[in-house]
Amino acid sequence: MSFSSRIRPLMFSACWLCFAGWCMTAPIPAAEVRVEVFEGIPAAWDGSLPARQADEHWTAPSLAFVNLPDKFAPKGALLDRKVPFLVRSGLDHAYPAGSYEIVIRSRARSILKIDGIRVAETITISPNASGHEDVPPLAIPEDPRWKPLETNSQERRIVWTSDGRPHHFELLSVIGDRNTRPETGELLVAIMPRSGGDGLPRLIATEPVQAIELTDAALNRFRQAAEDRTTEINRQRRQVAYGVEDNYWKSRHDFARRHVSQNLKDLTELSAARLDRLIAAAVPDRKPAPPINDYQFLRRIYLDTLGVPPTPEEQQAFLNDPAENRRARLIDRLLDDPRRADNWVGYWQDVLAENPGILKPTLNNTGPFRYFLHDSLRDNLPMDRLVTQLIRMDGSVLGGAAGGFSMASQNDSPMAAKAHILAKAFMASEMKCARCHDAPKHPYEQADLFELAALLAGKALAVPKSSAVVVAPGARVPAISISLEAGDEIAPRWSLGTIGPDALPAEIMPKDATSRDRLAALITWPGNNRFARVLVNRVWAVRTGRAFVEPIDDWDVKTARRFPEAMEALALDFMRNGYDLKRLERLIFNSAYYQAAVVPDDSDKALLGPARRGLSAEQLVDSLFATAGKNFDCEELSLDPEGRRPAKEFLNMGHPRRAWEMVSPSNERDRPALGLPAATEITDLMQAFGWRPTRQDPITQRESAVTPLQPGLLASGLVHTRIARMSDDNHLTDIALASDSIDDLTDLTIRRVLSRPATKQELADARNLFGPVFDTRRVAGAKIVTKPSRSQRQRVSWSNHLSPRATEIQLEEEALVRSGDPPTQRLTPEFRETYEDWVWAILNSTDFLFIP
C-alpha cells in the first residue's frame, strides 16, 4: 500500500471571514487542551459522547498523546481502566485566515471534529491471532522530512479553511477496543498551511508547543517531554491518593517513635559524627582510612545516588560552591533529585524477584511491579509503608502496580512463593527449603511458610502435591523432617515468635484490616526485631560494600557481624524517624566512613573504610550513555508493537530510558523474526555484569566474579563501540571539535568520562598521541551525519513474524545495529580513529568501571 493510498481526503471550511497577513508562525494563543476519559463505553460505540460526567479529566498541551496519566485508587494503588474507554480531548484555537491541511494519525478508532462537525475518522483496530500475515510495506511520506507512520497506525488528511476566528478542535479516541492493549499508540492531530509555509505540519497545541513538527527529531523530543509531564501528573495523583491514609501512617510513626524512645538512654538524634564514633569504638585498634578528595567524592556520590557520573557542568557547580559543608549540601540536593529512584530499582528487582516476560507468561513470571517500586522510591514513601503496599498487592497486575507482585505464573502455590520472598527480603529469614519439607539447616518448619502464605491468601491453603515429599511404601526414608503431607490445610497464622510477637497494639492495625494488612503490620511494626535492622543492613551494604551482618539475607545461619552498635543506632534512628530511606542514606553519605578511601580488605589490621565496588550492570550502561549524551535508541520493548493482542499475552514495556527499564528480549521459541537487536546489545552487556534476564528466585548479591566475557564485551561489544564512536550525536565529538589545544581536549574528555582533571602524565601521553593529527582534525564544510530513524525501518510484529520477509527484516536490523552509529564527517579519519581508540581505552579503565 503506497503512502498516498492511506489518505482519505475531506473538505471542510470554517467561515468566510479572512484576516490577510496572518501566518503559521504567529498563531493566536490557545487555551489548554482539556482531556476527559469515559470508561467502559459500549463495544459497538456509535460515536456519540456518553450522557454522563467523565470518570476523570486533566489538561494537556496538545492534541497529541504518547501515553495517558495513570488512575489511582485510594491509598495509591495504580488501577486498570475499564475497557474500552473513550478519550476526549479538545481546545479552542484560532489560526490565521487561509487554507490548511490537517493530519490525523491514530492506531485505533478516532474521530476529529471541528465546531462539533465530524471531519475525519480512523477505523477500529483489528485484533490478530495468527502470525502469518504479510509484513506491511513501510509508508514513507512523499516529503521525506515527515516522520513515517508507526506500525499499524492510520493517517487521514483533510483540507480546512480558517476564517481567523477561534474554532473548537475535538478528538475522540477509543482505547482498548476488541480486547487489544489499552495504549494510545501514535495519536496526534497536526496542521499546516497549504501555501506559504515550510511544508511541515505542526501539532495542534497550546502556544508553548506549537513548534512541534511532524518530524522524527521533533516528535522524539516531544515524546520524552510528554512522558516527563505524565510522570509529574502521576506523582501529583499519587500524593492525593496517599492522603487517604496519611493520618494512619502518622499515628504509626508516632507510635514507633514512642516505642523506640522508651528504651533509649540518649534521646538526641543520631548524627553522622556519632555514627563514626560508634564505628571507631567497635574496633579501637584500627585507624580510619584517609578521606577521598573532592573529585573522588563527587563521582562516588553521583553514582551512589543517581547511578550516573556528574556532568562537567555539575562538577564545576560543586567546585564553585563554598568549600565549608558543600559535600553535605550536595548530598541533600542529590537525595532530592527524582533520578535517585532510578538507581535503586535494579536492586529491589533482584531482592523481590520481579520477573515480567514480554511474551506470554512462563514459569514464575510476575507482573511488572517495577513501576510501583520506582514511583514509591521517587516519592520517598516510608519503607514500612512501601512494604505494606507491596504486601497488599493491590492494583493492576500487568500495568505496573504492586498487584504485579501477586502473580507467579505456573506456580503450584503462588502465595508460598511470595511469602518466601518477603521473609528473605525483610526479615533475613531463608525459607526456601520449607517450601517442600521442614528446613534442615534453618529453624523453620514447612507450616511456618504456608501459614505466612495463608495470611497472604486470606484463607487456609492446602499443601499441593508438588510441594510435598512423598515416601513410597518400602522406599528409603529421606534424611529430612517431613511434617506436612499433600492436601493438609494450613490456616493463616504468624508463628515467627522469635522475630516478632503475634499480638499487635490496636493502633497498629488500619480500619477494615485484611489478613494482608495484618501480615504487613507484623513484619513492619517496631516490635518486629528484624525489619528495621535488615533494611539498615541492606542499605549500608549497598552504599559501603560491606554489610553489618553477613549473609545479608539469612540471619539464621552462622553470621559475621561488624559494628553492631552502629547498626543498632541506625536501626533505632530509622524507626524513630518514620522509616525514612532518604534520612538513612543521608546519615551514611555524611559519615567519614563513607567518605574514606577504599580499603581492599577488612582484616583486623586494615584501615577502616568502604570496600572496592564495581559499577552495577545498570550503573555501567547508564554511565556509558550519559557520558556520550546518547539515548538508548532502543526498540519499543514489545513483540506486538501493533498493539493487537491483550496484555496477558504480550506486555509492552515501552521505550527504555534507564537500564532498570530493560527486560529480557528473548522469546519462548527463539524465533529470529521476534528478536530485538538494539535491546539485546544492551542486555548482553548487562547480563555479563550480573544482571539477570529472568528472576525466578530472589537474590541479594549478584555474581561478582570476573569472567572472560566481561573484558571481551568491554573490548568489542556493541555498546562500547557505539559510545566510543565519534558520531555527531556524541558529546565527545563536540569536545573534539571545540577544543583549542591538545591539553584542552585531554582535560575536557577526562572530566566528562572520569569526573576529574587530567593528570600530568595523561596530558603528556595525549600530546604525543594527538600531536601529528590534532591541528588538521577539522573537515571544512562537512555536514552532520544522522542515523536513519527507527520510524524509517520496518518493524516485525507477532501478526507477521512467520512471514519469510520478517526474518529478512530482522537480519537487516541486526546488521544495522552491529554497524553502530555513523561516524562524523567533521573530523578527519586519522584524528577520529585515534581519538576513538583513546576514549575506548579510558572507558575500559578501572577508573571508569569502579566507584572511587
CSV table of N, CA, C and O in Angstrom, one decimal, residues 574-625:
chain,number,residue,atom,x,y,z
A,574,PHE,N,16.2,5.0,62.3
A,574,PHE,CA,15.3,4.7,61.2
A,574,PHE,C,13.9,4.5,61.7
A,574,PHE,O,13.0,5.1,61.1
A,575,MET,N,13.7,3.8,62.7
A,575,MET,CA,12.3,3.7,63.3
A,575,MET,C,11.8,5.0,63.9
A,575,MET,O,10.6,5.3,63.7
A,576,ARG,N,12.6,5.7,64.6
A,576,ARG,CA,12.2,6.9,65.2
A,576,ARG,C,11.8,8.0,64.2
A,576,ARG,O,11.0,8.9,64.5
A,577,ASN,N,12.4,7.9,63.0
A,577,ASN,CA,12.2,9.0,62.0
A,577,ASN,C,11.3,8.5,60.8
A,577,ASN,O,11.6,8.8,59.7
A,578,GLY,N,10.4,7.6,61.1
A,578,GLY,CA,9.4,7.3,60.1
A,578,GLY,C,9.9,6.4,59.0
A,578,GLY,O,9.4,6.5,57.9
A,579,TYR,N,10.9,5.6,59.3
A,579,TYR,CA,11.4,4.6,58.3
A,579,TYR,C,11.8,5.3,57.0
A,579,TYR,O,11.5,4.9,55.9
A,580,ASP,N,12.4,6.5,57.1
A,580,ASP,CA,12.7,7.4,56.0
A,580,ASP,C,14.0,6.9,55.4
A,580,ASP,O,15.1,7.1,55.9
A,581,LEU,N,14.0,6.4,54.2
A,581,LEU,CA,15.1,5.9,53.5
A,581,LEU,C,16.1,7.0,53.1
A,581,LEU,O,17.3,6.9,53.2
A,582,LYS,N,15.5,8.2,52.8
A,582,LYS,CA,16.4,9.3,52.4
A,582,LYS,C,17.2,9.8,53.6
A,582,LYS,O,18.4,10.1,53.5
A,583,ARG,N,16.6,9.8,54.8
A,583,ARG,CA,17.3,10.2,56.0
A,583,ARG,C,18.4,9.2,56.3
A,583,ARG,O,19.6,9.5,56.7
A,584,LEU,N,18.1,7.9,56.2
A,584,LEU,CA,19.1,6.8,56.4
A,584,LEU,C,20.3,7.0,55.5
A,584,LEU,O,21.5,7.0,55.9
A,585,GLU,N,20.0,7.2,54.2
A,585,GLU,CA,21.1,7.4,53.3
A,585,GLU,C,21.9,8.7,53.6
A,585,GLU,O,23.2,8.8,53.4
A,586,ARG,N,21.2,9.8,54.0
A,586,ARG,CA,21.9,11.0,54.3
A,586,ARG,C,22.9,10.8,55.5
A,586,ARG,O,24.1,11.3,55.4
A,587,LEU,N,22.5,10.0,56.5
A,587,LEU,CA,23.5,9.7,57.6
A,587,LEU,C,24.7,9.0,57.1
A,587,LEU,O,25.8,9.3,57.5
A,588,ILE,N,24.4,8.0,56.2
A,588,ILE,CA,25.5,7.2,55.7
A,588,ILE,C,26.5,8.0,54.9
A,588,ILE,O,27.7,8.0,55.0
A,589,PHE,N,25.9,8.8,53.9
A,589,PHE,CA,26.7,9.6,53.0
A,589,PHE,C,27.6,10.7,53.7
A,589,PHE,O,28.7,11.0,53.3
A,590,ASN,N,27.0,11.2,54.8
A,590,ASN,CA,27.8,12.2,55.5
A,590,ASN,C,28.8,11.7,56.5
A,590,ASN,O,29.6,12.5,57.1
A,591,SER,N,28.8,10.4,56.6
A,591,SER,CA,29.8,9.8,57.6
A,591,SER,C,31.2,9.8,57.0
A,591,SER,O,31.4,9.8,55.8
A,592,ALA,N,32.2,9.9,57.9
A,592,ALA,CA,33.6,9.9,57.5
A,592,ALA,C,33.9,8.5,56.9
A,592,ALA,O,34.8,8.4,56.1
A,593,TYR,N,33.2,7.5,57.5
A,593,TYR,CA,33.5,6.1,57.0
A,593,TYR,C,33.1,6.0,55.5
A,593,TYR,O,33.9,5.5,54.7
A,594,TYR,N,32.0,6.5,55.1
A,594,TYR,CA,31.6,6.5,53.7
A,594,TYR,C,32.5,7.3,52.8
A,594,TYR,O,32.9,7.0,51.7
A,595,GLN,N,33.0,8.5,53.3
A,595,GLN,CA,33.8,9.4,52.6
A,595,GLN,C,35.3,9.1,52.7
A,595,GLN,O,36.1,9.9,52.2
A,596,ALA,N,35.6,7.9,53.2
A,596,ALA,CA,37.0,7.5,53.3
A,596,ALA,C,37.5,6.8,52.0
A,596,ALA,O,36.6,6.3,51.2
A,597,ALA,N,38.8,6.7,51.9
A,597,ALA,CA,39.3,5.9,50.8
A,597,ALA,C,39.0,4.5,50.8
A,597,ALA,O,38.7,3.9,51.9
A,598,VAL,N,38.9,3.9,49.7
A,598,VAL,CA,38.6,2.4,49.6
A,598,VAL,C,39.7,1.6,50.3
A,598,VAL,O,40.9,1.9,50.2
A,599,VAL,N,39.3,0.6,51.1
A,599,VAL,CA,40.2,-0.3,51.8
A,599,VAL,C,40.0,-1.7,51.1
A,599,VAL,O,38.9,-2.2,51.2
A,600,PRO,N,41.0,-2.3,50.5
A,600,PRO,CA,40.8,-3.5,49.8
A,600,PRO,C,40.3,-4.7,50.7
A,600,PRO,O,39.6,-5.5,50.2
A,601,ASP,N,40.8,-4.7,51.9
A,601,ASP,CA,40.4,-5.9,52.8
A,601,ASP,C,39.9,-5.4,54.1
A,601,ASP,O,40.0,-4.2,54.4
A,602,ASP,N,39.3,-6.3,54.9
A,602,ASP,CA,38.7,-5.9,56.1
A,602,ASP,C,39.3,-6.7,57.3
A,602,ASP,O,38.6,-7.1,58.2
A,603,SER,N,40.6,-6.9,57.2
A,603,SER,CA,41.3,-7.6,58.3
A,603,SER,C,41.4,-6.8,59.5
A,603,SER,O,41.2,-5.6,59.5
A,604,ASP,N,41.8,-7.5,60.6
A,604,ASP,CA,41.9,-6.8,61.9
A,604,ASP,C,42.9,-5.7,61.9
A,604,ASP,O,42.8,-4.7,62.7
A,605,LYS,N,43.9,-5.7,61.0
A,605,LYS,CA,45.0,-4.7,61.0
A,605,LYS,C,44.8,-3.7,59.9
A,605,LYS,O,45.6,-2.7,59.7
A,606,ALA,N,43.7,-3.8,59.1
A,606,ALA,CA,43.4,-2.9,58.0
A,606,ALA,C,42.8,-1.6,58.5
A,606,ALA,O,42.3,-1.5,59.6
A,607,LEU,N,43.0,-0.6,57.6
A,607,LEU,CA,42.3,0.7,57.9
A,607,LEU,C,40.8,0.5,57.8
A,607,LEU,O,40.3,-0.4,57.2
A,608,LEU,N,40.1,1.5,58.4
A,608,LEU,CA,38.6,1.4,58.4
A,608,LEU,C,38.2,2.2,57.2
A,608,LEU,O,38.4,3.4,57.1
A,609,GLY,N,37.4,1.6,56.3
A,609,GLY,CA,36.9,2.3,55.1
A,609,GLY,C,36.1,1.4,54.3
A,609,GLY,O,36.0,0.2,54.5
A,610,PRO,N,35.4,1.9,53.3
A,610,PRO,CA,34.5,1.1,52.5
A,610,PRO,C,35.2,0.2,51.6
A,610,PRO,O,36.4,0.4,51.3
A,611,ALA,N,34.5,-0.8,51.0
A,611,ALA,CA,35.1,-1.8,50.1
A,611,ALA,C,35.2,-1.2,48.7
A,611,ALA,O,34.5,-0.3,48.3
A,612,ARG,N,36.0,-1.9,47.9
A,612,ARG,CA,36.1,-1.6,46.5
A,612,ARG,C,34.8,-2.1,45.8
A,612,ARG,O,34.4,-3.3,46.0
A,613,ARG,N,34.1,-1.2,45.1
A,613,ARG,CA,32.8,-1.6,44.5
A,613,ARG,C,32.9,-1.3,43.0
A,613,ARG,O,33.2,-0.2,42.6
A,614,GLY,N,32.6,-2.3,42.2
A,614,GLY,CA,32.4,-2.1,40.8
A,614,GLY,C,31.0,-1.5,40.4
A,614,GLY,O,30.1,-1.6,41.2
A,615,LEU,N,30.9,-0.9,39.3
A,615,LEU,CA,29.6,-0.4,38.9
A,615,LEU,C,28.7,-1.6,38.7
A,615,LEU,O,29.1,-2.7,38.2
A,616,SER,N,27.4,-1.4,39.1
A,616,SER,CA,26.4,-2.5,38.8
A,616,SER,C,26.2,-2.5,37.3
A,616,SER,O,26.6,-1.5,36.5
A,617,ALA,N,25.5,-3.5,36.8
A,617,ALA,CA,25.2,-3.5,35.4
A,617,ALA,C,24.4,-2.3,34.9
A,617,ALA,O,24.7,-1.8,33.8
A,618,GLU,N,23.5,-1.9,35.7
A,618,GLU,CA,22.6,-0.8,35.4
A,618,GLU,C,23.5,0.5,35.4
A,618,GLU,O,23.4,1.4,34.5
A,619,GLN,N,24.3,0.7,36.4
A,619,GLN,CA,25.2,1.9,36.5
A,619,GLN,C,26.1,1.9,35.3
A,619,GLN,O,26.4,3.0,34.8
A,620,LEU,N,26.7,0.8,34.9
A,620,LEU,CA,27.6,0.7,33.8
A,620,LEU,C,26.9,1.2,32.5
A,620,LEU,O,27.4,2.1,31.8
A,621,VAL,N,25.8,0.7,32.2
A,621,VAL,CA,25.1,1.1,31.0
A,621,VAL,C,24.7,2.5,31.0
A,621,VAL,O,24.9,3.3,30.1
A,622,ASP,N,24.0,2.9,32.1
A,622,ASP,CA,23.6,4.3,32.3
A,622,ASP,C,24.7,5.3,32.2
A,622,ASP,O,24.6,6.4,31.6
A,623,SER,N,25.9,4.9,32.8
A,623,SER,CA,27.0,5.8,32.8
A,623,SER,C,27.6,5.9,31.4
A,623,SER,O,28.1,7.0,31.0
A,624,LEU,N,27.7,4.9,30.7
A,624,LEU,CA,28.2,4.9,29.3
A,624,LEU,C,27.4,5.9,28.4
A,624,LEU,O,27.9,6.7,27.7
A,625,PHE,N,26.0,5.7,28.5
A,625,PHE,CA,25.2,6.5,27.6
A,625,PHE,C,25.2,8.0,28.1
A,625,PHE,O,25.1,8.9,27.3
